[in-house]
mmCIF file with all atom_site columns, C-alpha atoms in Angstrom:
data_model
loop_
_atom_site.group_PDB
_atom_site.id
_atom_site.type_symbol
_atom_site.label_atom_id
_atom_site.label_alt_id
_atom_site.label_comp_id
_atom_site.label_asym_id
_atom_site.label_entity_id
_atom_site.label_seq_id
_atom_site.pdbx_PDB_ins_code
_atom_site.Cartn_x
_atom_site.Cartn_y
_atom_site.Cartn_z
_atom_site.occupancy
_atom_site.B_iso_or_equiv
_atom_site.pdbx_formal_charge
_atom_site.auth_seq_id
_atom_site.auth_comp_id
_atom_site.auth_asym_id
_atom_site.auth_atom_id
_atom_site.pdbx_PDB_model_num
ATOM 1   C CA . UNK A 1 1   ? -71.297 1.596   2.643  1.00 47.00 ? 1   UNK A CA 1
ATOM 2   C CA . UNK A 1 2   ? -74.196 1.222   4.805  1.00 52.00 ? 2   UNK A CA 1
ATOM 3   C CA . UNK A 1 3   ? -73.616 -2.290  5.614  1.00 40.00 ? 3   UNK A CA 1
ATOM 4   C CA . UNK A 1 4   ? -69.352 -1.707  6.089  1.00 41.00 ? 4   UNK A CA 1
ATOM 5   C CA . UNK A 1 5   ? -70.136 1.256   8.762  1.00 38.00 ? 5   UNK A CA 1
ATOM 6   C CA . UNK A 1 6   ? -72.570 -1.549  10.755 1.00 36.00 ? 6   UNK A CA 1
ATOM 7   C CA . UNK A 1 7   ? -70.251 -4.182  10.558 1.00 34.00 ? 7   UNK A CA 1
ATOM 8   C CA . UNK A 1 8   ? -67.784 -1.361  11.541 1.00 35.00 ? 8   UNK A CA 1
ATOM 9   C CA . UNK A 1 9   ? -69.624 -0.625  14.821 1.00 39.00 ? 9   UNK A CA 1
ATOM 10  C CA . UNK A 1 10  ? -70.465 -3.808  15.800 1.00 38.00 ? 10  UNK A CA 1
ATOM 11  C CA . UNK A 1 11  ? -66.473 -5.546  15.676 1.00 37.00 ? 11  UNK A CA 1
ATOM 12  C CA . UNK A 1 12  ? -65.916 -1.996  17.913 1.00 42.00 ? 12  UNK A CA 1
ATOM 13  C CA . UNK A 1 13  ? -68.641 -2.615  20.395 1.00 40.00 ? 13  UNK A CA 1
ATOM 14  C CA . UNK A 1 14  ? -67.114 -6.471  20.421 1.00 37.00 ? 14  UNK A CA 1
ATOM 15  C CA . UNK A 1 15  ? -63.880 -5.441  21.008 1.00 40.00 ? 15  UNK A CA 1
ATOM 16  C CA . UNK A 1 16  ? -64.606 -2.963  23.585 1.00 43.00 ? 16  UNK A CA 1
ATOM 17  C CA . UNK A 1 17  ? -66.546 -5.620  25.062 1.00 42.00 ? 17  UNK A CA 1
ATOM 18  C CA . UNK A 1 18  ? -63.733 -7.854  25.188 1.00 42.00 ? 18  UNK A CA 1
ATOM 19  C CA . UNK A 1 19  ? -61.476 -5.311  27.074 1.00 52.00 ? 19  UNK A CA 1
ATOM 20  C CA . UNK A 1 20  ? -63.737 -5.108  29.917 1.00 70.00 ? 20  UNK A CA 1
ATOM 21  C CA . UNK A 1 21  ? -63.358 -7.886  32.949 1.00 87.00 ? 21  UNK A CA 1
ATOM 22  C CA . UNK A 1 22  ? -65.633 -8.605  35.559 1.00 93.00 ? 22  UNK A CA 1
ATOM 23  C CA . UNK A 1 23  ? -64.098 -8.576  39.146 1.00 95.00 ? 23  UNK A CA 1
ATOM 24  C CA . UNK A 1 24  ? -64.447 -12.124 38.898 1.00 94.00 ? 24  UNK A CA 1
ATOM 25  C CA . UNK A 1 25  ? -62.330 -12.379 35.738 1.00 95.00 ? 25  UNK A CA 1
ATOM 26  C CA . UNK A 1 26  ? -59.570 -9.570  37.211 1.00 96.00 ? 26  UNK A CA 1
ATOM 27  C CA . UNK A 1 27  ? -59.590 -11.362 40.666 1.00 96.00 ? 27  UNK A CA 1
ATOM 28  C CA . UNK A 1 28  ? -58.665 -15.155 39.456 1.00 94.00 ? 28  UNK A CA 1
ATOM 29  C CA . UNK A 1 29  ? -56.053 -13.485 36.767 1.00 94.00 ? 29  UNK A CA 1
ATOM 30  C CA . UNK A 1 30  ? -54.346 -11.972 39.566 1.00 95.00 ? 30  UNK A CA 1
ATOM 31  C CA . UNK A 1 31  ? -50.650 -12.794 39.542 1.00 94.00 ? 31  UNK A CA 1
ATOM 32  C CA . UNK A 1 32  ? -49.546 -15.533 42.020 1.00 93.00 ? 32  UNK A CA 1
ATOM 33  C CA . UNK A 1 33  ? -46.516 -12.690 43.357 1.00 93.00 ? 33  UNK A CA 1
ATOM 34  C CA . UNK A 1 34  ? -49.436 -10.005 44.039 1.00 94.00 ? 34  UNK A CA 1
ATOM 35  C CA . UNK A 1 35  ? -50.126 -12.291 47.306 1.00 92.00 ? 35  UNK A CA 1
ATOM 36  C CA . UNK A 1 36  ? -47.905 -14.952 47.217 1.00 88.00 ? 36  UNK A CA 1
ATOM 37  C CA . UNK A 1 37  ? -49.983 -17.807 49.384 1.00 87.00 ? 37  UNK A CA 1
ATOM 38  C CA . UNK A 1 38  ? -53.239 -17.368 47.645 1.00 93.00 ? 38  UNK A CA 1
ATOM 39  C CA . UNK A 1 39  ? -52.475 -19.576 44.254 1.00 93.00 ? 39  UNK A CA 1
ATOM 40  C CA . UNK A 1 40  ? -54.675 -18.879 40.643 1.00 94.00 ? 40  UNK A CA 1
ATOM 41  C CA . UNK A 1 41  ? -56.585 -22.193 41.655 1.00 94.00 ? 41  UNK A CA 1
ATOM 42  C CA . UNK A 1 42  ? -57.713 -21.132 45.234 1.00 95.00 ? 42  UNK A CA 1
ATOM 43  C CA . UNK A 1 43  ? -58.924 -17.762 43.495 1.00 95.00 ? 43  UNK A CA 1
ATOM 44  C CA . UNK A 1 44  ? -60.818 -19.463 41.282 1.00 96.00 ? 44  UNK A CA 1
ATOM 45  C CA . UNK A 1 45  ? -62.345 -21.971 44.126 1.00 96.00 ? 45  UNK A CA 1
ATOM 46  C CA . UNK A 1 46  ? -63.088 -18.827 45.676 1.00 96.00 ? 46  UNK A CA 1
ATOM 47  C CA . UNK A 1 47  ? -65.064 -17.728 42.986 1.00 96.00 ? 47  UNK A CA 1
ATOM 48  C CA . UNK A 1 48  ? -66.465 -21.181 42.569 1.00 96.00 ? 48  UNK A CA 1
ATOM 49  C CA . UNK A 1 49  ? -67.842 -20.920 46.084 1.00 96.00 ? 49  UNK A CA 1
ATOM 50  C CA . UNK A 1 50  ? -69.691 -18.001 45.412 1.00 95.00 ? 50  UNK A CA 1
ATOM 51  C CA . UNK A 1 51  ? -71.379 -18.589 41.959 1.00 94.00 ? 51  UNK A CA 1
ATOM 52  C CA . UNK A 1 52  ? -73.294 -21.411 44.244 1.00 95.00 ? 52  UNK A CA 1
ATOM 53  C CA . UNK A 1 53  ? -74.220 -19.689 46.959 1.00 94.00 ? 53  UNK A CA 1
ATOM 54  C CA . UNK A 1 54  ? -71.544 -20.772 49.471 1.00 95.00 ? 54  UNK A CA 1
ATOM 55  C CA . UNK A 1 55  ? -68.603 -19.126 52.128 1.00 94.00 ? 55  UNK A CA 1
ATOM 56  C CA . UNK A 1 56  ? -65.815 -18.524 49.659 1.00 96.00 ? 56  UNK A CA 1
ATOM 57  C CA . UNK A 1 57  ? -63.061 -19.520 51.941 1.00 95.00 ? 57  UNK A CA 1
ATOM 58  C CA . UNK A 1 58  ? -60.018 -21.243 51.544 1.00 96.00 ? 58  UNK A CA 1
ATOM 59  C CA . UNK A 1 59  ? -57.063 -23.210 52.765 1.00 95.00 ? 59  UNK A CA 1
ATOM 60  C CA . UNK A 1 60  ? -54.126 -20.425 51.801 1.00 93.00 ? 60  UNK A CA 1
ATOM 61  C CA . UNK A 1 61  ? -50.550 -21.942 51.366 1.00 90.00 ? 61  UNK A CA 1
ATOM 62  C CA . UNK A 1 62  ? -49.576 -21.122 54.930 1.00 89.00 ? 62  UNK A CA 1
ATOM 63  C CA . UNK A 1 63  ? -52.304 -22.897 56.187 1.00 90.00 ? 63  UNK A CA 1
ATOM 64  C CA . UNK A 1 64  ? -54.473 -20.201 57.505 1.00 93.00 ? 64  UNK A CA 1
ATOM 65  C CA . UNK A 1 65  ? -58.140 -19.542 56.245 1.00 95.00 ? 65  UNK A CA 1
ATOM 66  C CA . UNK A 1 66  ? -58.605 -16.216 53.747 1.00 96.00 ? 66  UNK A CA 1
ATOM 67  C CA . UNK A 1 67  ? -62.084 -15.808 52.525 1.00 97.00 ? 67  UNK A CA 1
ATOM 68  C CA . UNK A 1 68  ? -64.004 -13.295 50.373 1.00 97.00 ? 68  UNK A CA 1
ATOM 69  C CA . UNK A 1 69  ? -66.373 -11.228 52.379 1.00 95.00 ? 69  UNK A CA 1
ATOM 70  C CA . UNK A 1 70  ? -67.815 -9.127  49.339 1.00 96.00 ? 70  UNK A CA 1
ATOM 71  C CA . UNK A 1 71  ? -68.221 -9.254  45.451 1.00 96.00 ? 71  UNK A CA 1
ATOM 72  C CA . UNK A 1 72  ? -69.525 -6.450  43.951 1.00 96.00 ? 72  UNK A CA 1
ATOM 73  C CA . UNK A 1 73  ? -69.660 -5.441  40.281 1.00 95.00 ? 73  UNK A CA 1
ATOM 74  C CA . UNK A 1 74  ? -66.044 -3.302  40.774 1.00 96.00 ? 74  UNK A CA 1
ATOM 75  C CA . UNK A 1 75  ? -64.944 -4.298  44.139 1.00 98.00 ? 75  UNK A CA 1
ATOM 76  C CA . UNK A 1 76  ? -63.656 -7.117  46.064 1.00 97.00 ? 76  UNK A CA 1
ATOM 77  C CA . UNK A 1 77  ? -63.037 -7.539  49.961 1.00 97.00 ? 77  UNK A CA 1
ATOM 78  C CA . UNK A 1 78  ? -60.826 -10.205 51.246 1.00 97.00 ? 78  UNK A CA 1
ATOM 79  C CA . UNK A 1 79  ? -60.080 -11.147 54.307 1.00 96.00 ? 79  UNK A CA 1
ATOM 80  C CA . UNK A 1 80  ? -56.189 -12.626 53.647 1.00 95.00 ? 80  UNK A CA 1
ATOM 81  C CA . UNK A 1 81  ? -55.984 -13.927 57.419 1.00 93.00 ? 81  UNK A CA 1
ATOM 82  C CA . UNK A 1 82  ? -56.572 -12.502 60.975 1.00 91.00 ? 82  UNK A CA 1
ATOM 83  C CA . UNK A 1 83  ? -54.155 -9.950  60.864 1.00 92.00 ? 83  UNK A CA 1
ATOM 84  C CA . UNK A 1 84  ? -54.469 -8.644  56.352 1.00 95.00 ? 84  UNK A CA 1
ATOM 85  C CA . UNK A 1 85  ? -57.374 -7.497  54.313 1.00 96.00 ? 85  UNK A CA 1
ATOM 86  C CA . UNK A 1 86  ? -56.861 -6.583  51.077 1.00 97.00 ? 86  UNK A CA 1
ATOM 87  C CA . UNK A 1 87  ? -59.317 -3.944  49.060 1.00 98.00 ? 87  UNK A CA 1
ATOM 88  C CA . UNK A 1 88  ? -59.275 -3.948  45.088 1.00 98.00 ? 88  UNK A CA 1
ATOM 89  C CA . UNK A 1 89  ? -61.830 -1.376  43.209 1.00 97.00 ? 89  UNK A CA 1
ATOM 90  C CA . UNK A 1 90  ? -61.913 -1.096  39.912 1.00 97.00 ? 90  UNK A CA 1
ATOM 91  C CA . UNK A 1 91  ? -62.028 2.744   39.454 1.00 96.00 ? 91  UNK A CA 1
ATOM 92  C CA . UNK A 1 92  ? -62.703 4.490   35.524 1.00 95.00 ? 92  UNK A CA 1
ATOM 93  C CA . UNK A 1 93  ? -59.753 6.119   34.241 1.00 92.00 ? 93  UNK A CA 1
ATOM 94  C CA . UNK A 1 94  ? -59.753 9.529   32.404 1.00 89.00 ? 94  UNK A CA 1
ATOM 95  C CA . UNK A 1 95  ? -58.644 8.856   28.654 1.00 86.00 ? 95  UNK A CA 1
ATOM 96  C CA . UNK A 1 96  ? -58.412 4.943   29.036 1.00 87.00 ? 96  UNK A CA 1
ATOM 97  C CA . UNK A 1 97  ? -59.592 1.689   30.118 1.00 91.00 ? 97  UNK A CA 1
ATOM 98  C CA . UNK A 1 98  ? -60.311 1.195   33.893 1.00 94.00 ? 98  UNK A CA 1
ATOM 99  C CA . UNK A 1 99  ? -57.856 0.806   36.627 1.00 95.00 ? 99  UNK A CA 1
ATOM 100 C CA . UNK A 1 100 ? -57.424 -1.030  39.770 1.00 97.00 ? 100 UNK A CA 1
ATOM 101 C CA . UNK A 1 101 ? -56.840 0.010   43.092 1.00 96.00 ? 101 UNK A CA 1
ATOM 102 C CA . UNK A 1 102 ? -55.540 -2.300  45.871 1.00 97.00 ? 102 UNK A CA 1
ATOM 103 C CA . UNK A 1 103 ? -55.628 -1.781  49.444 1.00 96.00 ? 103 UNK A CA 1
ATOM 104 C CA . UNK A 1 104 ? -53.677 -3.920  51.739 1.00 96.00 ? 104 UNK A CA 1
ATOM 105 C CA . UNK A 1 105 ? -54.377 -3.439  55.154 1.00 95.00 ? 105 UNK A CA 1
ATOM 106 C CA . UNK A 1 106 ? -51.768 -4.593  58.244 1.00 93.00 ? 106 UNK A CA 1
ATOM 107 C CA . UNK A 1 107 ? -53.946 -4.873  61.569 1.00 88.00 ? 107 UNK A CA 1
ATOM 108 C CA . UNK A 1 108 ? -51.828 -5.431  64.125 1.00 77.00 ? 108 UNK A CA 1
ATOM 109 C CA . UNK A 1 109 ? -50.812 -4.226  66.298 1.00 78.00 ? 109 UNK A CA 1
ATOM 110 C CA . UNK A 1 110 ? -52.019 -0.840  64.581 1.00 79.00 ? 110 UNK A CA 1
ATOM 111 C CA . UNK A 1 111 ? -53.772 -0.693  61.378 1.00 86.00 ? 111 UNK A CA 1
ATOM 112 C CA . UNK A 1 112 ? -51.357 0.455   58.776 1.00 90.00 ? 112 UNK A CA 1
ATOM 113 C CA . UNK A 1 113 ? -52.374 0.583   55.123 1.00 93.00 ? 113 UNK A CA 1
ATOM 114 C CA . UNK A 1 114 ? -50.872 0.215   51.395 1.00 92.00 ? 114 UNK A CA 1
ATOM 115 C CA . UNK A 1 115 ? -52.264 1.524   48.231 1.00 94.00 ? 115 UNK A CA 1
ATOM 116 C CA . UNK A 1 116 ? -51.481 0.322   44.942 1.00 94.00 ? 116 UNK A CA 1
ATOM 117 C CA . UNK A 1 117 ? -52.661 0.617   41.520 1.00 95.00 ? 117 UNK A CA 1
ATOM 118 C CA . UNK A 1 118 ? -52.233 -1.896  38.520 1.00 96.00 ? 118 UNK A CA 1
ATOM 119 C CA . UNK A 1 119 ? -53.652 -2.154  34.905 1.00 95.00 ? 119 UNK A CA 1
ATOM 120 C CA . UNK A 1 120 ? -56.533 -4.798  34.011 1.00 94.00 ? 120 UNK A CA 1
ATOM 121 C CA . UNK A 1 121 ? -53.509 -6.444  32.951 1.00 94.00 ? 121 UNK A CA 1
ATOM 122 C CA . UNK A 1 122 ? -51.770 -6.173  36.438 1.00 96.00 ? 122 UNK A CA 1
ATOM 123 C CA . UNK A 1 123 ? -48.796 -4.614  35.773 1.00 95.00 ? 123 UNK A CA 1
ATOM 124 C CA . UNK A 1 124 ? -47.875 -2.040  38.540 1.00 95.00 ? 124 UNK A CA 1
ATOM 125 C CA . UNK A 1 125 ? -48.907 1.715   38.015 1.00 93.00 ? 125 UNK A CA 1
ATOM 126 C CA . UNK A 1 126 ? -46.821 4.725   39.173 1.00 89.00 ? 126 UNK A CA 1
ATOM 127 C CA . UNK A 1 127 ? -49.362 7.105   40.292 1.00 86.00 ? 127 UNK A CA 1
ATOM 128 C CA . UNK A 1 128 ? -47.691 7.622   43.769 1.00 76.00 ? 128 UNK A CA 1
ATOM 129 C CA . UNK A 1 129 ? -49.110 11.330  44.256 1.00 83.00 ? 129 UNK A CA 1
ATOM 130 C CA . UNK A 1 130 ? -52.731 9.804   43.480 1.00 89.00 ? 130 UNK A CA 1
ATOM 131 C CA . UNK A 1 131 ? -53.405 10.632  46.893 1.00 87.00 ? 131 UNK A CA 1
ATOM 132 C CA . UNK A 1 132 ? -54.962 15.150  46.574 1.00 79.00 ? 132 UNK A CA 1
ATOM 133 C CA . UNK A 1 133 ? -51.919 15.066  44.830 1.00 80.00 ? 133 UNK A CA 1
ATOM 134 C CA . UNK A 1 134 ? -49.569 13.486  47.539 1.00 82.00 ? 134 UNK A CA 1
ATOM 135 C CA . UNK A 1 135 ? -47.968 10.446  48.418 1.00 82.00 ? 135 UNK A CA 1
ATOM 136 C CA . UNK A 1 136 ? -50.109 8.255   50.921 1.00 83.00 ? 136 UNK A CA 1
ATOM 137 C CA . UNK A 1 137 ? -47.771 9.057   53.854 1.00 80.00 ? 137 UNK A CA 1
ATOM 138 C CA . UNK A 1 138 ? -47.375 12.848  53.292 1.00 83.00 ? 138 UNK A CA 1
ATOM 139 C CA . UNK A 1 139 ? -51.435 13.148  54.320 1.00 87.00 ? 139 UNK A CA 1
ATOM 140 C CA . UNK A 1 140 ? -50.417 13.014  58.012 1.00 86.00 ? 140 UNK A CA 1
ATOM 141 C CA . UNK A 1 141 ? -50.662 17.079  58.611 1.00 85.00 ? 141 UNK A CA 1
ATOM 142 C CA . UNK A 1 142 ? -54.342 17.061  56.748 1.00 88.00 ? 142 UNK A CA 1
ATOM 143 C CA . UNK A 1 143 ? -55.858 14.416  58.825 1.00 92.00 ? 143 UNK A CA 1
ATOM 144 C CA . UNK A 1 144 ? -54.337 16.510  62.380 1.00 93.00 ? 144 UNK A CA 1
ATOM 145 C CA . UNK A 1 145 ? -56.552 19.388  62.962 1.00 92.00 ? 145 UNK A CA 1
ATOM 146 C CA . UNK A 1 146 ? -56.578 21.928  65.949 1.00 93.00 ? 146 UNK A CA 1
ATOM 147 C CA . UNK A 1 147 ? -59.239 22.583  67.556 1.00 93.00 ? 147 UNK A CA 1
ATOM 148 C CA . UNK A 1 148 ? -60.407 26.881  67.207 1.00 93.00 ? 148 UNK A CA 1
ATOM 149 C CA . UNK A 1 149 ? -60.355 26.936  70.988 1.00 93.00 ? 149 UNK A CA 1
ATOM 150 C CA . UNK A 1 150 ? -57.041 24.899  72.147 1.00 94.00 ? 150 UNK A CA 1
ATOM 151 C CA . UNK A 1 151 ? -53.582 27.469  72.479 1.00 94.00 ? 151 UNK A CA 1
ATOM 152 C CA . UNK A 1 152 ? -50.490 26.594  70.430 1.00 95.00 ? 152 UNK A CA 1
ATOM 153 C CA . UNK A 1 153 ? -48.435 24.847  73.423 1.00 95.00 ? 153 UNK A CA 1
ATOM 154 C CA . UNK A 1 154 ? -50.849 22.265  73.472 1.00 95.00 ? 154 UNK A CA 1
ATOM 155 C CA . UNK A 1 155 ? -51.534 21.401  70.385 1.00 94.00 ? 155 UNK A CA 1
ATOM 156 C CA . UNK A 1 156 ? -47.937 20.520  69.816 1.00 94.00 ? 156 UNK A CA 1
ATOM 157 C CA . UNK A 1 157 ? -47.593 18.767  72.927 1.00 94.00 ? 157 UNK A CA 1
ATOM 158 C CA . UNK A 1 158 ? -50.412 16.792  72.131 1.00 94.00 ? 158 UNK A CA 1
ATOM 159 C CA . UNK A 1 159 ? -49.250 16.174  68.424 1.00 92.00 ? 159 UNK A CA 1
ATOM 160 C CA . UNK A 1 160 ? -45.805 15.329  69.336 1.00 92.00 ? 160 UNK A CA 1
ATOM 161 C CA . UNK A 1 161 ? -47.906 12.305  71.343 1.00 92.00 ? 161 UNK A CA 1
ATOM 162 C CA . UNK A 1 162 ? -48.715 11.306  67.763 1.00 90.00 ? 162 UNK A CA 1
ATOM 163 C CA . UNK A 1 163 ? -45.641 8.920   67.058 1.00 85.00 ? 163 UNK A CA 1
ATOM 164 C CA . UNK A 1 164 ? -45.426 7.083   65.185 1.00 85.00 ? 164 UNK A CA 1
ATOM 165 C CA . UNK A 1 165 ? -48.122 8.425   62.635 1.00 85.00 ? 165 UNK A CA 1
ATOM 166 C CA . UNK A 1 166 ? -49.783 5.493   60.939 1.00 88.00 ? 166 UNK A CA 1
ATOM 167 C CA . UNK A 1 167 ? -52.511 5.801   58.090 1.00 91.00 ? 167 UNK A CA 1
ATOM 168 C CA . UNK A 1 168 ? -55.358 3.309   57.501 1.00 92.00 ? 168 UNK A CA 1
ATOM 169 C CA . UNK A 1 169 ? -57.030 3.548   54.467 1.00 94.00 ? 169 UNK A CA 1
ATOM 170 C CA . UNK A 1 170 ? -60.254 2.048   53.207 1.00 96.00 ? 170 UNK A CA 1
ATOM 171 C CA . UNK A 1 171 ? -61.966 1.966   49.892 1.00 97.00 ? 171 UNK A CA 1
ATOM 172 C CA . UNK A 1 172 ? -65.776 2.316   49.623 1.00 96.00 ? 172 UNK A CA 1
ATOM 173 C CA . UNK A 1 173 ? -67.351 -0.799  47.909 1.00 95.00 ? 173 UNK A CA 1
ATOM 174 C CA . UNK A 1 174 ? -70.310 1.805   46.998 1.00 95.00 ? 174 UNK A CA 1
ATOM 175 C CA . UNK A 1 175 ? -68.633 4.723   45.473 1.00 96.00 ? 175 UNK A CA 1
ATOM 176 C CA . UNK A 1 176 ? -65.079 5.681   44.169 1.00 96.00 ? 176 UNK A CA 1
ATOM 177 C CA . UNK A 1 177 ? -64.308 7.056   47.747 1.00 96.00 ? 177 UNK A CA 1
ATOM 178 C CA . UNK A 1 178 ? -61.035 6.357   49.803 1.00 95.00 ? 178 UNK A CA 1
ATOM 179 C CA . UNK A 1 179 ? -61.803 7.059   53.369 1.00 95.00 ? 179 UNK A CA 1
ATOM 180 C CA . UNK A 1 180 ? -57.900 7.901   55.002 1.00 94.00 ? 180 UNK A CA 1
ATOM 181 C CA . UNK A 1 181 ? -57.271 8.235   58.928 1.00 93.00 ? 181 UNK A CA 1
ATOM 182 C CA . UNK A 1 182 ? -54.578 8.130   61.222 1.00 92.00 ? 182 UNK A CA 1
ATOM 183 C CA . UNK A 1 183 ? -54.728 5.610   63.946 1.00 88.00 ? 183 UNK A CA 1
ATOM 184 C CA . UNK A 1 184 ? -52.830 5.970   67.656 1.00 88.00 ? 184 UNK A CA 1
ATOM 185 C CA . UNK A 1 185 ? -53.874 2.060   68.304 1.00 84.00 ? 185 UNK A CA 1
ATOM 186 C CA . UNK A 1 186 ? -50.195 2.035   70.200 1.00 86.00 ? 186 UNK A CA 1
ATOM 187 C CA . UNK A 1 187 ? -51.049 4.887   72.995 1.00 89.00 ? 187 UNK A CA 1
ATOM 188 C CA . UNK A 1 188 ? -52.311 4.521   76.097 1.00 90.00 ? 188 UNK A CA 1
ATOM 189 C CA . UNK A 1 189 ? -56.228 4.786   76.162 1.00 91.00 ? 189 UNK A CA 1
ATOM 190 C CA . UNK A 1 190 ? -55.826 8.207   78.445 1.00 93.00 ? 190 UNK A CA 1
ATOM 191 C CA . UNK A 1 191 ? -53.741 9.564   75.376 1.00 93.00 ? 191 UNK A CA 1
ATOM 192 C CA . UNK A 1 192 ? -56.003 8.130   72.701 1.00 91.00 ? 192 UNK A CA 1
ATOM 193 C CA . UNK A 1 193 ? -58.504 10.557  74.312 1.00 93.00 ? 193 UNK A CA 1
ATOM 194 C CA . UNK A 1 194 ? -56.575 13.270  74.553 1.00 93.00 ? 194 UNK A CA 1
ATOM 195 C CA . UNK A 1 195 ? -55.214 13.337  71.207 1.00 93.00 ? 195 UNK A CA 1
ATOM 196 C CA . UNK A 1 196 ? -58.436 12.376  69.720 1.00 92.00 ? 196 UNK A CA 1
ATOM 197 C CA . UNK A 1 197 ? -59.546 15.728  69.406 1.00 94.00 ? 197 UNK A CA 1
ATOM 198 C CA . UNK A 1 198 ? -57.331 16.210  67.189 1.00 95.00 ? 198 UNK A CA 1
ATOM 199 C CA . UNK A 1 199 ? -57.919 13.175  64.811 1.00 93.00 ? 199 UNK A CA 1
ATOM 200 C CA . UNK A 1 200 ? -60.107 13.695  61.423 1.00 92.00 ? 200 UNK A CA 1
ATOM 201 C CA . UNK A 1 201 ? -60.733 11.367  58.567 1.00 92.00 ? 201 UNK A CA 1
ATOM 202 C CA . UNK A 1 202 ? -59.789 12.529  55.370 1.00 93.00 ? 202 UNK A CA 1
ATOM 203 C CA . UNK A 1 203 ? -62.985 11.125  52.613 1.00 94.00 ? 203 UNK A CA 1
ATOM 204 C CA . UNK A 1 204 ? -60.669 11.403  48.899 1.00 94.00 ? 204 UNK A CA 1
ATOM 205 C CA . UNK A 1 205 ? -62.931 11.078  45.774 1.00 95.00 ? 205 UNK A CA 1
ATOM 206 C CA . UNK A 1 206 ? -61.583 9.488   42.273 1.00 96.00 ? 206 UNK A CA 1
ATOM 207 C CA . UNK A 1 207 ? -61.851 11.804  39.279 1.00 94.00 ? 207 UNK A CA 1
ATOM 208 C CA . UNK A 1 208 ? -60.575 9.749   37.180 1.00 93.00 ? 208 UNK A CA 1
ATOM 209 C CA . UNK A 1 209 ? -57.169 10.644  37.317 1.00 91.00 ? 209 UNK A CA 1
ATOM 210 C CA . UNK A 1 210 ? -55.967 11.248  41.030 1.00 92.00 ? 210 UNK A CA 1
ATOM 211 C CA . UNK A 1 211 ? -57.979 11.106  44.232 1.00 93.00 ? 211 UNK A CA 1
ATOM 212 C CA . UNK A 1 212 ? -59.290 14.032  45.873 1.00 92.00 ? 212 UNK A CA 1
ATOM 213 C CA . UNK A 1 213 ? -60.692 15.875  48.605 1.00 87.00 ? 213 UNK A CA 1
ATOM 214 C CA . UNK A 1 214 ? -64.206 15.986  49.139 1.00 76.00 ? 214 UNK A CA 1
ATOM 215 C CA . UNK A 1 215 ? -65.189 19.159  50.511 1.00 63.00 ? 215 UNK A CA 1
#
């Protein structure tokens, strides 16, 4: 009996062992239609690159350089050309195996982002109220604040200024933190001021299930 529970233990251990992939592992079995110009092969001279110590960049399909900036044990940055970067974390899921989270971030002429979440298997998750239980884009009114000391008129003439409302969003490559902000990149620089007092960052935490806010 002894011996059956051990052997028991150890095929569990093994197996729960086998579910688990390194960034590495998640990052070259990445589905060619996730980002269409960065082939398997490229991913995996991209991981080549960096086992020995050298810039992991690459000739993409369209002719343009992309290039991994950071490896980390659950988190990837990549630089997909000069104007994408893509984010994927690997965040722990409540009640199952670990998920991924992709960020793909537009940068110009205003940084506009888009979150995403597969399996380790990288098929598409619906979790689109991840976000303190809202949709990425429905954030806007929690990342506008006004100020104690500024009357009602102008607060709405300065957030009327604030169109269109785009949201960045970044993951942390040290914690399971999503830092969200609005950007006004496409006003003036007098009106970037003046509506900048208006402007907070939202910091969202992972609990394993949905992000939150961090108080």
């Amino acid at each position: 009996m002894t011996k059956r529970l051990i052997i028991t233990i150890i095929c569990m251990v093994l197996m729960s062992g086998a579910k688990a992939k390194s960034m590495s592992e998640l990052w070259t079995c990445l589905p060619d239609s996730v980002i269409p110009y960065l082939d398997r092969a490229h991913r995996v001279q991209m991981m080549e690159y960096i086992k020995m110590g050298l810039k992991a960049d690459v000739d993409n399909s369209l002719a343009e350089k992309s290039m991994v900036d950071t490896l980390t044990a659950d988190y990837i940055h990549l630089t997909l050309n000069e104007s994408v970067v893509v984010e994927l974390k690997k965040l722990p899921q409540t009640g199952g195996d670990s998920l991924i989270c992709m960020v793909t971030t537009w940068k110009g002429p205003a940084e506009e982002s888009r979150v995403r979440f597969f399996s380790q298997s990288w098929q598409e998750l619906d979790l689109s109220h991840a976000f303190h239980e809202k949709e990425l884009a429905n954030l806007t009114e929690e990342l506008i604040q006004k100020p104690d000391t500024m009357d009602e008129k102008r607060f709405g003439e300065l957030r009327s200024m604030i169109d269109p409302m785009l949201v960045s969003a970044h993951l942390s490559p040290n914690d399971n933190q999503l830092q969200v902000q609005l950007l006004t990149d496409l006003l003036s620089a007098d009106d970037r001021k003046a509506v900048g007092v208006l402007i907070r960052p939202l910091f969202l935490s992972w609990n394993g299930t949905t992000f939150q806010k961090t108080e």
